CSV table of C-alpha atoms in Angstrom, one decimal:
chain,number,residue,atom,x,y,z
D,1,MET,CA,105.4,-37.4,-39.5
D,2,THR,CA,104.9,-38.5,-35.9
D,3,ASN,CA,102.0,-38.6,-33.7
D,4,PRO,CA,101.8,-36.7,-30.6
D,5,PRO,CA,102.6,-38.3,-27.9
D,6,PRO,CA,99.6,-39.6,-25.5
D,7,PRO,CA,98.2,-37.3,-22.3
D,8,PRO,CA,99.4,-38.6,-19.1
D,9,GLY,CA,98.1,-41.3,-17.5
D,10,GLY,CA,98.2,-43.7,-20.5
D,11,GLY,CA,95.3,-41.9,-22.5
D,12,TYR,CA,92.8,-41.9,-19.8
D,13,VAL,CA,91.1,-38.5,-19.7
D,14,PRO,CA,89.9,-37.9,-16.1
D,15,PRO,CA,86.2,-36.8,-15.8
D,16,PRO,CA,85.2,-33.2,-14.8
D,17,PRO,CA,84.7,-32.7,-10.8
D,18,GLY,CA,81.6,-34.3,-9.7
D,19,GLY,CA,81.8,-37.3,-11.7
D,20,GLY,CA,80.4,-35.3,-15.0
D,21,TYR,CA,77.2,-34.3,-13.2
D,22,VAL,CA,76.3,-30.8,-12.9
D,23,GLN,CA,75.8,-30.2,-8.9
D,24,ARG,CA,72.3,-28.4,-8.4
D,25,GLY,CA,72.2,-27.7,-4.5
D,26,GLY,CA,69.5,-30.8,-4.0
D,27,SER,CA,67.6,-31.5,-1.0
D,28,ALA,CA,66.0,-34.2,1.0
D,29,ALA,CA,62.7,-34.2,-0.3
D,30,ASP,CA,64.2,-34.7,-3.7
D,31,GLY,CA,66.7,-37.2,-2.6
D,32,GLY,CA,69.6,-35.3,-3.4
D,33,ARG,CA,69.0,-34.5,-7.2
D,34,GLY,CA,68.8,-31.0,-7.1
D,35,ALA,CA,66.1,-28.9,-9.4
D,36,LEU,CA,63.3,-30.1,-7.2
D,37,GLN,CA,60.1,-29.8,-8.8
D,38,TYR,CA,56.7,-29.7,-7.0
D,39,THR,CA,53.0,-31.0,-8.0
D,40,PRO,CA,50.6,-28.8,-9.9
D,41,TRP,CA,47.5,-27.5,-8.1
D,42,LEU,CA,45.3,-29.0,-10.7
D,43,THR,CA,47.1,-32.4,-10.6
D,44,ARG,CA,46.5,-32.1,-6.7
D,45,VAL,CA,42.7,-31.7,-7.3
D,46,LEU,CA,42.4,-34.3,-9.6
D,47,ALA,CA,43.6,-36.7,-7.0
D,48,TRP,CA,41.8,-35.4,-4.6
D,49,LEU,CA,38.5,-36.0,-6.6
D,50,VAL,CA,39.6,-39.5,-7.2
D,51,ASP,CA,40.2,-40.2,-3.6
D,52,TRP,CA,37.0,-38.8,-2.5
D,53,VAL,CA,34.4,-40.1,-4.9
D,54,PRO,CA,34.4,-43.7,-3.4
D,55,VAL,CA,33.2,-41.2,-0.1
D,56,ALA,CA,30.6,-39.4,-1.8
D,57,ILE,CA,29.2,-42.8,-3.5
D,58,LEU,CA,28.9,-45.0,-0.4
D,59,SER,CA,27.2,-41.5,1.6
D,60,GLY,CA,24.8,-41.0,-1.1
D,61,ILE,CA,23.6,-44.6,-1.6
D,62,GLY,CA,23.2,-44.1,2.4
D,63,SER,CA,21.3,-41.2,1.8
D,64,ILE,CA,19.2,-42.3,-0.7
D,65,VAL,CA,18.4,-45.6,1.5
D,66,LEU,CA,17.0,-43.1,4.3
D,67,PHE,CA,15.0,-41.3,2.3
D,68,THR,CA,13.4,-44.0,0.1
D,69,MET,CA,12.9,-46.6,3.0
D,70,GLN,CA,10.4,-44.7,5.2
D,71,ASN,CA,8.0,-45.8,7.7
D,72,VAL,CA,4.2,-45.7,6.2
D,73,GLU,CA,1.6,-45.1,8.5
D,74,SER,CA,-2.4,-45.0,8.0
D,75,ALA,CA,-4.8,-43.5,9.7
D,76,CYS,CA,-8.5,-43.9,8.9
D,77,ILE,CA,-11.0,-41.2,9.6
D,78,VAL,CA,-14.6,-43.1,10.3
D,79,ASP,CA,-17.6,-41.1,8.6
D,80,ASP,CA,-20.1,-41.0,11.2
D,81,SER,CA,-22.2,-38.3,10.0
D,82,GLY,CA,-25.5,-38.5,8.4
D,83,TYR,CA,-24.2,-37.8,4.8
D,84,GLN,CA,-22.3,-40.9,4.0
D,85,ILE,CA,-19.3,-39.8,2.7
D,86,GLY,CA,-17.0,-42.9,3.3
D,87,ASP,CA,-14.0,-44.0,5.5
D,88,PHE,CA,-11.2,-41.2,4.8
D,89,CYS,CA,-7.7,-43.2,5.3
D,90,PRO,CA,-4.7,-40.7,4.6
D,91,THR,CA,-1.1,-42.2,4.3
D,92,GLY,CA,2.1,-40.4,5.3
D,93,THR,CA,5.5,-41.1,6.3
D,94,ASN,CA,6.7,-41.3,9.9
D,95,GLY,CA,10.9,-41.3,9.2
D,96,PRO,CA,13.0,-43.8,7.9
D,97,THR,CA,12.9,-47.2,9.2
D,98,GLY,CA,14.9,-48.8,11.6
D,99,ALA,CA,16.7,-50.9,8.4
D,100,ALA,CA,17.1,-47.7,6.9
D,101,TRP,CA,19.3,-46.3,9.3
D,102,ALA,CA,21.3,-49.4,9.7
D,103,VAL,CA,22.3,-49.4,5.9
D,104,TYR,CA,23.2,-46.1,6.1
D,105,ALA,CA,25.1,-46.4,9.3
D,106,VAL,CA,27.3,-49.0,7.9
D,107,LEU,CA,27.6,-47.2,4.6
D,108,GLU,CA,29.0,-44.2,6.8
D,109,VAL,CA,31.4,-46.3,8.9
D,110,VAL,CA,32.6,-47.9,5.9
D,111,ALA,CA,33.6,-44.5,4.1
D,112,VAL,CA,35.3,-43.2,7.4
D,113,LEU,CA,37.1,-46.3,7.3
D,114,TYR,CA,38.2,-46.1,3.7
D,115,VAL,CA,39.2,-42.3,4.5
D,116,ILE,CA,41.6,-43.6,7.4
D,117,TRP,CA,42.9,-46.3,5.4
D,118,ASN,CA,43.7,-44.4,1.8
D,119,LEU,CA,44.4,-40.8,3.5
D,120,GLY,CA,45.9,-42.3,6.6
D,121,VAL,CA,47.5,-45.5,6.4
D,122,LYS,CA,48.7,-46.2,3.0
D,123,GLN,CA,49.4,-42.4,1.9
D,124,GLY,CA,51.3,-42.4,5.4
D,125,ARG,CA,53.4,-45.1,4.9
D,126,THR,CA,54.2,-44.6,0.9
D,127,GLY,CA,53.4,-41.0,0.3
D,128,SER,CA,50.7,-41.7,-1.8
D,129,SER,CA,46.6,-42.1,-1.4
D,130,ILE,CA,44.9,-43.7,-4.1
D,131,GLY,CA,44.5,-40.6,-6.0
D,132,LYS,CA,47.9,-39.5,-6.1
D,133,ARG,CA,49.3,-42.7,-7.1
D,134,VAL,CA,46.9,-42.6,-10.2
D,135,MET,CA,47.8,-38.7,-10.6
D,136,LYS,CA,51.9,-39.9,-9.8
D,137,PHE,CA,52.7,-38.0,-7.2
D,138,LYS,CA,53.3,-37.9,-3.2
D,139,VAL,CA,53.2,-36.2,-0.2
D,140,VAL,CA,56.5,-36.1,1.8
D,141,GLY,CA,57.9,-34.1,4.9
D,142,GLU,CA,59.3,-30.9,3.6
D,143,ASP,CA,62.9,-31.4,5.5
D,144,THR,CA,63.3,-35.6,4.9
D,145,GLY,CA,61.8,-36.3,1.7
D,146,GLN,CA,60.3,-39.2,3.2
D,147,PRO,CA,56.5,-40.5,3.9
D,148,VAL,CA,55.3,-38.6,6.9
D,149,GLY,CA,53.7,-41.7,8.8
D,150,VAL,CA,49.9,-42.5,9.6
D,151,SER,CA,49.4,-40.1,12.4
D,152,LYS,CA,50.7,-36.9,10.5
D,153,SER,CA,49.2,-38.1,7.2
D,154,LEU,CA,45.6,-38.2,9.3
D,155,LEU,CA,46.4,-35.0,11.1
D,156,ARG,CA,47.1,-33.2,7.6
D,157,GLU,CA,43.4,-34.6,6.5
D,158,VAL,CA,41.9,-33.9,9.9
D,159,VAL,CA,43.0,-30.0,9.3
D,160,TYR,CA,41.3,-30.0,6.1
D,161,VAL,CA,37.8,-31.4,7.1
D,162,VAL,CA,37.8,-28.8,10.8
D,163,ALA,CA,38.8,-25.7,8.4
D,164,TYR,CA,36.3,-26.7,5.7
D,165,ALA,CA,33.2,-27.7,8.8
D,166,LEU,CA,34.5,-24.2,10.5
D,167,CYS,CA,34.0,-21.9,7.5
D,168,PHE,CA,34.6,-22.4,3.9
D,169,VAL,CA,36.3,-19.5,3.2
D,170,PRO,CA,39.8,-20.4,5.0
D,171,TRP,CA,39.6,-23.7,3.6
D,172,LEU,CA,39.2,-22.0,-0.1
D,173,VAL,CA,42.4,-19.8,0.9
D,174,ALA,CA,44.1,-22.8,2.1
D,175,VAL,CA,43.5,-25.4,-0.7
D,176,LEU,CA,44.1,-22.3,-3.2
D,177,PHE,CA,47.3,-21.1,-1.9
D,178,PRO,CA,49.7,-23.9,-4.1
D,179,LEU,CA,48.4,-21.4,-7.0
D,180,TRP,CA,51.0,-18.8,-5.8
D,181,ASP,CA,52.9,-20.3,-3.6
D,182,PRO,CA,56.5,-21.2,-4.7
D,183,LYS,CA,56.8,-24.8,-3.1
D,184,GLY,CA,53.3,-25.5,-4.0
D,185,GLN,CA,52.1,-25.7,-0.5
D,186,SER,CA,48.5,-25.5,0.8
D,187,LEU,CA,48.3,-23.4,4.1
D,188,VAL,CA,47.7,-27.2,5.9
D,189,ASP,CA,51.3,-28.3,4.0
D,190,LYS,CA,53.0,-25.6,5.8
D,191,VAL,CA,51.3,-26.1,9.1
D,192,VAL,CA,52.5,-29.8,8.9
D,193,LYS,CA,55.3,-29.0,7.1
D,194,THR,CA,54.7,-31.3,4.0
D,195,VAL,CA,55.4,-31.0,0.0
D,196,CYS,CA,54.0,-32.8,-2.7
D,197,VAL,CA,56.6,-34.2,-5.4
D,198,PRO,CA,56.0,-36.0,-8.6
D,199,ILE,CA,57.2,-39.5,-8.4
């Protein structure tokens, strides 16, 4: 009994078309890999908390200093009646001290600089703020799949803050939008054309 002849080409079986990989229609945002996944809403919320806790702590300390370091005033009322009741000296406060205002101002400036660095510079250049790095996702351009740069990253955060300052309801709708959006985009993401994708 003889063995069957080897396949043509010296025994080498060529791979299927496409190098053995299933082509899934990748995009720029996923580096051409296809089957793009978007970051879940709860993961984004947890990253937001990580990013904003330092700001809340700094502002909280500043507020405590303002309320505890007060100018104390004492105004005495002299008893010049014939009843000999004695002098009465009530004490009161006349607002925070100059030192309290200075400490508060420094802490608020540090908080703002932290936000600019973390959510502007760091996120703009790498795609991830500290919170997003902890939660393992990044913000990238919807069309490019690359970090969006410092100015666009800052613009993204300013739009959130302005929406919150103007009216809570539009801000709430904007941040809840990823719950039903197919790409997991908030309304702000849609405006600035960004998506959040896992690292």
